[in-house]
mmCIF file of C-alpha atoms and ligand atoms in Angstrom:
data_model
loop_
_atom_site.group_PDB
_atom_site.id
_atom_site.type_symbol
_atom_site.label_atom_id
_atom_site.label_comp_id
_atom_site.label_asym_id
_atom_site.label_seq_id
_atom_site.Cartn_x
_atom_site.Cartn_y
_atom_site.Cartn_z
ATOM 1 C CA MET J 1478 4.239 32.296 -4.009
ATOM 2 C CA CYS J 1479 4.484 29.756 -6.789
ATOM 3 C CA LEU J 1480 5.106 26.197 -5.686
ATOM 4 C CA ASP J 1481 7.435 24.275 -7.937
ATOM 5 C CA SER J 1482 6.514 20.736 -8.944
ATOM 6 C CA THR J 1483 8.664 19.102 -6.282
ATOM 7 C CA THR J 1484 6.538 20.670 -3.541
ATOM 8 C CA VAL J 1485 3.219 19.517 -4.967
ATOM 9 C CA ALA J 1486 1.881 16.674 -2.837
ATOM 10 C CA LEU J 1487 1.132 13.476 -4.672
ATOM 11 C CA LEU J 1488 -1.782 12.697 -2.369
ATOM 12 C CA SER J 1489 -3.582 15.059 -0.087
ATOM 13 C CA ILE J 1490 -6.406 13.985 2.207
ATOM 14 C CA LYS J 1491 -8.424 16.582 4.053
ATOM 15 C CA SER J 1492 -11.036 16.284 6.807
ATOM 16 C CA LEU J 1493 -11.757 12.656 6.005
ATOM 17 C CA SER J 1494 -14.413 10.945 8.091
ATOM 18 C CA VAL J 1495 -15.932 7.472 7.842
ATOM 19 C CA ASN J 1496 -18.723 6.244 10.107
ATOM 20 C CA PHE J 1497 -19.840 2.650 10.462
ATOM 21 C CA GLY J 1498 -23.186 3.006 12.169
ATOM 22 C CA GLY J 1499 -22.382 5.001 15.290
ATOM 23 C CA LEU J 1500 -18.675 4.200 15.158
ATOM 24 C CA LYS J 1501 -16.237 6.800 13.823
ATOM 25 C CA ALA J 1502 -13.662 4.629 12.038
ATOM 26 C CA LEU J 1503 -11.971 7.791 10.688
ATOM 27 C CA ASP J 1504 -12.525 11.183 12.249
ATOM 28 C CA ASP J 1505 -11.334 14.366 10.500
ATOM 29 C CA VAL J 1506 -8.144 12.806 9.126
ATOM 30 C CA HIS J 1507 -5.616 14.968 7.268
ATOM 31 C CA LEU J 1508 -2.710 13.279 5.513
ATOM 32 C CA THR J 1509 -0.203 14.322 2.875
ATOM 33 C CA VAL J 1510 2.044 12.063 0.832
ATOM 34 C CA GLU J 1511 4.990 13.534 -1.049
ATOM 35 C CA LYS J 1512 6.281 12.015 -4.258
ATOM 36 C CA ASN J 1513 9.000 9.383 -3.919
ATOM 37 C CA SER J 1514 8.500 9.042 -0.187
ATOM 38 C CA VAL J 1515 7.498 6.390 2.329
ATOM 39 C CA THR J 1516 4.628 7.451 4.591
ATOM 40 C CA SER J 1517 3.690 5.033 7.344
ATOM 41 C CA VAL J 1518 0.400 4.776 9.196
ATOM 42 C CA ILE J 1519 0.567 3.116 12.576
ATOM 43 C CA GLY J 1520 -1.752 2.829 15.533
ATOM 44 C CA PRO J 1521 -3.384 0.280 17.811
ATOM 45 C CA ASN J 1522 -5.766 -2.342 16.449
ATOM 46 C CA GLY J 1523 -9.073 -0.819 15.424
ATOM 47 C CA ALA J 1524 -7.491 2.631 14.949
ATOM 48 C CA GLY J 1525 -8.745 2.941 11.362
ATOM 49 C CA LYS J 1526 -5.640 2.049 9.319
ATOM 50 C CA THR J 1527 -7.296 -0.456 7.009
ATOM 51 C CA THR J 1528 -10.305 1.798 6.599
ATOM 52 C CA LEU J 1529 -7.964 4.565 5.452
ATOM 53 C CA PHE J 1530 -6.464 2.223 2.839
ATOM 54 C CA ASN J 1531 -9.942 1.161 1.810
ATOM 55 C CA VAL J 1532 -10.945 4.764 1.204
ATOM 56 C CA ILE J 1533 -7.805 5.550 -0.801
ATOM 57 C CA SER J 1534 -8.325 2.440 -2.879
ATOM 58 C CA GLY J 1535 -11.991 3.147 -3.512
ATOM 59 C CA LEU J 1536 -13.471 0.297 -1.484
ATOM 60 C CA VAL J 1537 -15.077 2.481 1.180
ATOM 61 C CA LYS J 1538 -16.904 5.711 0.482
ATOM 62 C CA PRO J 1539 -16.223 8.345 3.124
ATOM 63 C CA ASP J 1540 -18.954 10.359 4.793
ATOM 64 C CA SER J 1541 -17.038 13.593 4.356
ATOM 65 C CA GLY J 1542 -13.689 14.979 3.324
ATOM 66 C CA SER J 1543 -11.694 15.242 0.135
ATOM 67 C CA LEU J 1544 -8.873 13.366 -1.553
ATOM 68 C CA SER J 1545 -6.614 14.931 -4.168
ATOM 69 C CA LEU J 1546 -3.951 13.445 -6.400
ATOM 70 C CA HIS J 1547 -1.525 15.998 -7.830
ATOM 71 C CA GLU J 1548 -3.764 18.649 -6.269
ATOM 72 C CA LYS J 1549 -6.661 17.492 -8.390
ATOM 73 C CA GLU J 1550 -9.641 16.272 -6.434
ATOM 74 C CA ILE J 1551 -10.733 12.777 -7.333
ATOM 75 C CA LYS J 1552 -14.128 11.281 -6.711
ATOM 76 C CA TRP J 1553 -14.192 8.121 -4.675
ATOM 77 C CA PRO J 1554 -13.568 5.610 -7.386
ATOM 78 C CA ALA J 1555 -14.708 2.041 -7.698
ATOM 79 C CA ALA J 1556 -11.821 -0.342 -7.121
ATOM 80 C CA HIS J 1557 -11.638 -1.366 -10.775
ATOM 81 C CA GLN J 1558 -10.910 2.238 -11.731
ATOM 82 C CA LEU J 1559 -7.825 2.418 -9.571
ATOM 83 C CA ALA J 1560 -5.339 1.321 -12.191
ATOM 84 C CA GLY J 1561 -6.358 4.400 -14.180
ATOM 85 C CA LEU J 1562 -5.541 6.525 -11.144
ATOM 86 C CA LYS J 1563 -2.171 4.836 -10.793
ATOM 87 C CA ILE J 1564 -2.813 3.611 -7.267
ATOM 88 C CA ALA J 1565 -1.997 -0.025 -6.536
ATOM 89 C CA ARG J 1566 -2.309 -2.045 -3.376
ATOM 90 C CA THR J 1567 -1.103 -5.303 -1.957
ATOM 91 C CA LEU J 1568 -3.616 -7.172 0.146
ATOM 92 C CA GLN J 1569 -3.065 -8.202 3.752
ATOM 93 C CA GLY J 1570 -3.711 -11.811 2.717
ATOM 94 C CA VAL J 1571 -1.681 -12.376 -0.409
ATOM 95 C CA GLY J 1572 -4.547 -13.161 -2.816
ATOM 96 C CA LEU J 1573 -2.787 -14.791 -5.781
ATOM 97 C CA PHE J 1574 -4.506 -17.151 -8.257
ATOM 98 C CA SER J 1575 -3.284 -20.611 -7.308
ATOM 99 C CA GLY J 1576 -3.891 -22.299 -10.662
ATOM 100 C CA LEU J 1577 -1.550 -19.968 -12.531
ATOM 101 C CA THR J 1578 2.185 -19.349 -12.666
ATOM 102 C CA VAL J 1579 3.877 -16.401 -11.043
ATOM 103 C CA LEU J 1580 4.311 -14.644 -14.383
ATOM 104 C CA GLU J 1581 0.656 -15.169 -15.332
ATOM 105 C CA ASN J 1582 -0.434 -13.719 -11.987
ATOM 106 C CA VAL J 1583 1.683 -10.630 -12.490
ATOM 107 C CA MET J 1584 0.498 -10.213 -16.081
ATOM 108 C CA ILE J 1585 -3.152 -10.451 -15.062
ATOM 109 C CA GLY J 1586 -2.921 -7.896 -12.285
ATOM 110 C CA ARG J 1587 -4.860 -7.584 -9.104
ATOM 111 C CA ASP J 1588 -8.454 -7.323 -10.176
ATOM 112 C CA HIS J 1589 -10.228 -10.578 -9.373
ATOM 113 C CA HIS J 1590 -13.327 -9.554 -11.277
ATOM 114 C CA ARG J 1591 -11.382 -9.079 -14.457
ATOM 115 C CA LYS J 1592 -9.600 -12.416 -14.259
ATOM 116 C CA SER J 1593 -11.613 -14.237 -16.877
ATOM 117 C CA ASN J 1594 -11.830 -11.230 -19.167
ATOM 118 C CA VAL J 1595 -8.141 -10.577 -18.989
ATOM 119 C CA LEU J 1596 -7.377 -14.194 -19.780
ATOM 120 C CA LYS J 1597 -9.775 -14.035 -22.703
ATOM 121 C CA ASP J 1598 -8.327 -10.709 -23.789
ATOM 122 C CA ALA J 1599 -4.836 -12.120 -23.457
ATOM 123 C CA LEU J 1600 -5.701 -14.726 -26.080
ATOM 124 C CA GLY J 1601 -6.793 -11.970 -28.421
ATOM 125 C CA LEU J 1602 -3.778 -9.740 -27.783
ATOM 126 C CA SER J 1603 -1.490 -8.878 -30.631
ATOM 127 C CA GLU J 1604 1.978 -10.324 -30.294
ATOM 128 C CA LYS J 1605 3.306 -6.856 -29.619
ATOM 129 C CA ASP J 1606 0.807 -6.162 -26.840
ATOM 130 C CA GLU J 1607 1.441 -9.516 -25.242
ATOM 131 C CA ARG J 1608 5.194 -8.902 -25.389
ATOM 132 C CA GLU J 1609 4.687 -5.502 -23.719
ATOM 133 C CA LEU J 1610 2.518 -7.007 -20.984
ATOM 134 C CA LYS J 1611 5.111 -9.698 -20.397
ATOM 135 C CA ASP J 1612 8.021 -7.228 -20.371
ATOM 136 C CA ARG J 1613 6.198 -5.089 -17.817
ATOM 137 C CA ALA J 1614 5.524 -8.160 -15.665
ATOM 138 C CA MET J 1615 9.162 -9.310 -15.892
ATOM 139 C CA ASP J 1616 10.372 -5.809 -15.018
ATOM 140 C CA ALA J 1617 8.068 -5.770 -11.970
ATOM 141 C CA LEU J 1618 9.259 -9.224 -10.917
ATOM 142 C CA ALA J 1619 12.859 -8.020 -11.166
ATOM 143 C CA TRP J 1620 12.101 -4.986 -8.978
ATOM 144 C CA ALA J 1621 10.480 -7.255 -6.414
ATOM 145 C CA GLY J 1622 13.449 -9.637 -6.438
ATOM 146 C CA ALA J 1623 11.264 -12.434 -7.808
ATOM 147 C CA LEU J 1624 12.445 -12.839 -11.399
ATOM 148 C CA SER J 1625 13.711 -16.358 -10.825
ATOM 149 C CA LEU J 1626 10.207 -17.384 -9.739
ATOM 150 C CA ALA J 1627 8.492 -16.399 -13.003
ATOM 151 C CA ASP J 1628 7.624 -19.913 -14.197
ATOM 152 C CA LYS J 1629 6.758 -21.433 -10.830
ATOM 153 C CA PRO J 1630 3.193 -22.364 -9.967
ATOM 154 C CA ILE J 1631 1.855 -20.266 -7.091
ATOM 155 C CA SER J 1632 1.336 -23.445 -5.053
ATOM 156 C CA GLN J 1633 5.115 -23.976 -4.873
ATOM 157 C CA LEU J 1634 5.952 -20.575 -3.400
ATOM 158 C CA THR J 1635 7.151 -20.042 0.134
ATOM 159 C CA TYR J 1636 5.219 -17.389 2.067
ATOM 160 C CA PRO J 1637 7.959 -14.726 1.729
ATOM 161 C CA ASP J 1638 8.180 -15.433 -2.013
ATOM 162 C CA SER J 1639 4.425 -15.119 -2.420
ATOM 163 C CA LYS J 1640 4.641 -11.682 -0.776
ATOM 164 C CA ARG J 1641 7.263 -10.656 -3.333
ATOM 165 C CA VAL J 1642 5.024 -11.852 -6.146
ATOM 166 C CA ALA J 1643 2.065 -9.901 -4.736
ATOM 167 C CA LEU J 1644 4.307 -6.839 -4.659
ATOM 168 C CA ALA J 1645 5.406 -7.465 -8.257
ATOM 169 C CA ARG J 1646 1.787 -7.728 -9.313
ATOM 170 C CA ALA J 1647 1.076 -4.310 -7.803
ATOM 171 C CA LEU J 1648 4.215 -2.833 -9.414
ATOM 172 C CA ALA J 1649 3.248 -4.155 -12.833
ATOM 173 C CA GLN J 1650 0.418 -1.617 -12.762
ATOM 174 C CA GLU J 1651 3.144 1.044 -12.731
ATOM 175 C CA PRO J 1652 1.557 2.900 -9.816
ATOM 176 C CA GLU J 1653 2.448 6.392 -8.691
ATOM 177 C CA LEU J 1654 1.168 5.458 -5.265
ATOM 178 C CA LEU J 1655 1.609 2.015 -3.766
ATOM 179 C CA LEU J 1656 -0.330 0.965 -0.669
ATOM 180 C CA LEU J 1657 1.363 -1.785 1.320
ATOM 181 C CA ASP J 1658 -0.745 -3.442 3.992
ATOM 182 C CA GLU J 1659 1.554 -5.104 6.533
ATOM 183 C CA PRO J 1660 4.230 -6.218 4.063
ATOM 184 C CA ALA J 1661 6.512 -7.436 6.862
ATOM 185 C CA ALA J 1662 3.864 -9.580 8.581
ATOM 186 C CA GLY J 1663 5.005 -13.170 8.956
ATOM 187 C CA LEU J 1664 8.542 -12.489 7.684
ATOM 188 C CA GLY J 1665 11.781 -13.286 9.497
ATOM 189 C CA GLN J 1666 14.338 -10.587 10.311
ATOM 190 C CA SER J 1667 16.557 -11.156 7.252
ATOM 191 C CA GLU J 1668 13.495 -11.064 4.991
ATOM 192 C CA ILE J 1669 12.349 -7.857 6.673
ATOM 193 C CA ASP J 1670 15.802 -6.354 6.059
ATOM 194 C CA SER J 1671 15.682 -7.172 2.365
ATOM 195 C CA LEU J 1672 12.104 -5.873 2.160
ATOM 196 C CA GLY J 1673 13.398 -2.597 3.633
ATOM 197 C CA GLU J 1674 16.071 -2.354 0.936
ATOM 198 C CA LEU J 1675 13.513 -3.160 -1.707
ATOM 199 C CA ILE J 1676 11.108 -0.442 -0.494
ATOM 200 C CA ASN J 1677 13.949 2.074 -0.336
ATOM 201 C CA GLY J 1678 14.716 1.320 -3.983
ATOM 202 C CA LEU J 1679 11.046 1.559 -4.921
ATOM 203 C CA LYS J 1680 10.928 5.180 -3.775
ATOM 204 C CA ARG J 1681 12.634 6.075 -7.046
ATOM 205 C CA ARG J 1682 9.628 4.640 -8.804
ATOM 206 C CA CYS J 1683 6.621 5.648 -6.725
ATOM 207 C CA ALA J 1684 5.392 6.927 -3.381
ATOM 208 C CA ILE J 1685 4.471 4.352 -0.769
ATOM 209 C CA ILE J 1686 1.994 4.302 2.089
ATOM 210 C CA LEU J 1687 2.709 1.572 4.556
ATOM 211 C CA VAL J 1688 0.534 0.090 7.287
ATOM 212 C CA GLU J 1689 2.800 -1.996 9.454
ATOM 213 C CA HIS J 1690 2.999 -3.636 12.865
ATOM 214 C CA HIS J 1691 6.793 -3.836 12.938
ATOM 215 C CA VAL J 1692 7.620 -0.504 14.496
ATOM 216 C CA ASP J 1693 11.407 -0.815 14.174
ATOM 217 C CA PHE J 1694 10.952 -1.437 10.471
ATOM 218 C CA VAL J 1695 8.670 1.607 10.215
ATOM 219 C CA GLY J 1696 11.334 3.681 11.951
ATOM 220 C CA GLU J 1697 14.001 2.600 9.503
ATOM 221 C CA ILE J 1698 12.229 3.204 6.223
ATOM 222 C CA SER J 1699 9.676 5.991 6.788
ATOM 223 C CA ASP J 1700 10.061 9.588 5.680
ATOM 224 C CA SER J 1701 6.997 10.489 7.721
ATOM 225 C CA VAL J 1702 4.699 8.699 10.126
ATOM 226 C CA TYR J 1703 1.050 9.235 11.053
ATOM 227 C CA VAL J 1704 -0.316 7.725 14.243
ATOM 228 C CA LEU J 1705 -4.009 6.914 14.322
ATOM 229 C CA ASN J 1706 -6.008 6.183 17.448
ATOM 230 C CA PHE J 1707 -9.794 5.726 17.474
ATOM 231 C CA GLY J 1708 -9.939 7.148 13.954
ATOM 232 C CA LYS J 1709 -8.033 10.350 14.735
ATOM 233 C CA VAL J 1710 -4.509 11.373 13.778
ATOM 234 C CA ILE J 1711 -2.985 11.901 17.203
ATOM 235 C CA SER J 1712 0.543 12.619 15.951
ATOM 236 C CA SER J 1713 2.478 13.006 12.711
ATOM 237 C CA GLY J 1714 6.000 13.859 11.641
ATOM 238 C CA SER J 1715 9.303 12.014 11.649
ATOM 239 C CA PHE J 1716 9.400 8.661 13.418
ATOM 240 C CA ASP J 1717 11.651 10.110 16.124
ATOM 241 C CA ASP J 1718 9.181 12.928 16.761
ATOM 242 C CA VAL J 1719 6.083 10.767 16.969
ATOM 243 C CA LYS J 1720 7.616 8.105 19.174
ATOM 244 C CA ARG J 1721 8.407 10.761 21.790
ATOM 245 C CA ASP J 1722 5.007 12.404 21.524
ATOM 246 C CA PRO J 1723 3.211 11.990 24.885
ATOM 247 C CA ALA J 1724 -0.098 11.428 23.061
ATOM 248 C CA VAL J 1725 1.423 8.460 21.231
ATOM 249 C CA VAL J 1726 2.996 7.001 24.339
ATOM 250 C CA ALA J 1727 -0.332 7.300 26.167
ATOM 251 C CA ALA J 1728 -2.238 5.645 23.307
ATOM 252 C CA TYR J 1729 0.087 2.672 23.314
ATOM 253 C CA LEU J 1730 0.161 2.395 27.084
ATOM 254 C CA GLY J 1731 -3.608 2.405 27.110
ATOM 255 C CA THR J 1732 -4.047 -0.383 24.602
ATOM 256 C CA THR J 1733 -1.196 -2.853 24.876
ATOM 257 C CA THR J 1734 0.640 -4.814 27.473
ATOM 258 C CA GLN J 1735 3.870 -3.402 26.025
ATOM 259 C CA SER J 1736 5.033 -0.182 27.623
ATOM 260 C CA THR J 1737 6.590 1.473 24.576
ATOM 261 C CA LEU J 1738 6.022 2.086 20.892
ATOM 262 C CA GLY J 1739 8.351 -0.823 20.299
ATOM 263 C CA GLY J 1740 5.462 -3.144 21.172
ATOM 264 C CA SER J 1741 3.693 -5.392 18.720
ATOM 265 C CA HIS J 1742 0.434 -3.507 18.431
ATOM 266 C CA ALA J 1743 1.439 -0.797 15.946
HETATM 267 N N1 ADP F 2522 -17.070 -2.690 7.261
HETATM 268 C C1 ADP F 2522 -17.130 -2.346 8.541
HETATM 269 N N2 ADP F 2522 -18.307 -2.288 9.209
HETATM 270 C C2 ADP F 2522 -18.367 -1.914 10.499
HETATM 271 N N3 ADP F 2522 -17.301 -1.571 11.248
HETATM 272 C C3 ADP F 2522 -16.095 -1.616 10.653
HETATM 273 C C4 ADP F 2522 -15.932 -2.010 9.278
HETATM 274 N N4 ADP F 2522 -14.597 -1.945 8.964
HETATM 275 C C5 ADP F 2522 -13.976 -1.553 10.079
HETATM 276 N N5 ADP F 2522 -14.854 -1.356 11.090
HETATM 277 C C6 ADP F 2522 -14.541 -0.865 12.422
HETATM 278 O O1 ADP F 2522 -13.859 0.374 12.256
HETATM 279 C C7 ADP F 2522 -12.790 0.496 13.188
HETATM 280 C C8 ADP F 2522 -11.495 0.656 12.444
HETATM 281 O O2 ADP F 2522 -11.183 -0.588 11.825
HETATM 282 P P1 ADP F 2522 -9.874 -0.798 10.928
HETATM 283 O O3 ADP F 2522 -9.806 0.283 9.917
HETATM 284 O O4 ADP F 2522 -9.924 -2.196 10.417
HETATM 285 O O5 ADP F 2522 -8.714 -0.632 12.008
HETATM 286 P P2 ADP F 2522 -7.185 -1.082 11.956
HETATM 287 O O6 ADP F 2522 -6.860 -1.488 10.548
HETATM 288 O O7 ADP F 2522 -6.409 0.102 12.424
HETATM 289 O O8 ADP F 2522 -7.048 -2.229 12.926
HETATM 290 C C9 ADP F 2522 -12.844 -0.747 14.049
HETATM 291 O O9 ADP F 2522 -13.563 -0.448 15.230
HETATM 292 C C10 ADP F 2522 -13.581 -1.745 13.200
HETATM 293 O O10 ADP F 2522 -14.244 -2.702 13.974
HETATM 294 MG MG1 MG F 2523 -6.093 -3.343 9.818
#
């Protein structure tokens, strides 16, 4: 049977394992991300969520397994090659350059190592290229609901605003796949609600993988959910399916003082 393009997975991970010394941080993980979808990865602390992000973003080399984008296998890239692969990531800490404005941060992008070069390059850019870079940054700021912040210094941002700017910076890379590491952490309920709306809108633009502690939020915005525990996927499917899965309930009971998946240890 011929698969049409809508059934081709954007990202497909097979048999992925990562060992740190004797510790299996990821153990035979399979994960598929469809285009224009939100896929969430939850699990108790130490389950391997950040390691999974680190592998997808080229920061950690796995011991075995494969990773394909558009069904084409990619080699584990160095982080600076990620923009070429159209994968962008926001960091758990926000990681903006404090001496620059919001717009400058979004124009420069995420790569710390390229900061000085990009600034130097920016001076040598043609007017047209600079205009394009700026337009892309302004467009990303608009998507992230942060357009009005463009000229502010980073030091004047509130924490929720700095998270929006970090998101805009990732979007300015025009990713096909966006990795969000705990985007709701530290936000109040109304900010979480508007983040949910924002992520729903972003699905038109790219696919999203979300690592998040706020389980209710995960339930509201995810098309599919993977639950990791001790490096293994113990359940996957819709949020409603995984939250009823006895293996998931047992994992959470075993590791938290909360008695349900609604606890804070996702
Ligand atoms: N660079 C590293 N070196 C050694 N052990 C690590 C490293 N990164 C993570 N680990 C270990 O791997 C396991 C998974 O960690 P992590 O992916 O950060 O989990 P999570 O994000 O789900 O809390 C943990 O036991 C952690 O201590
Ligand atoms: Mg983590």
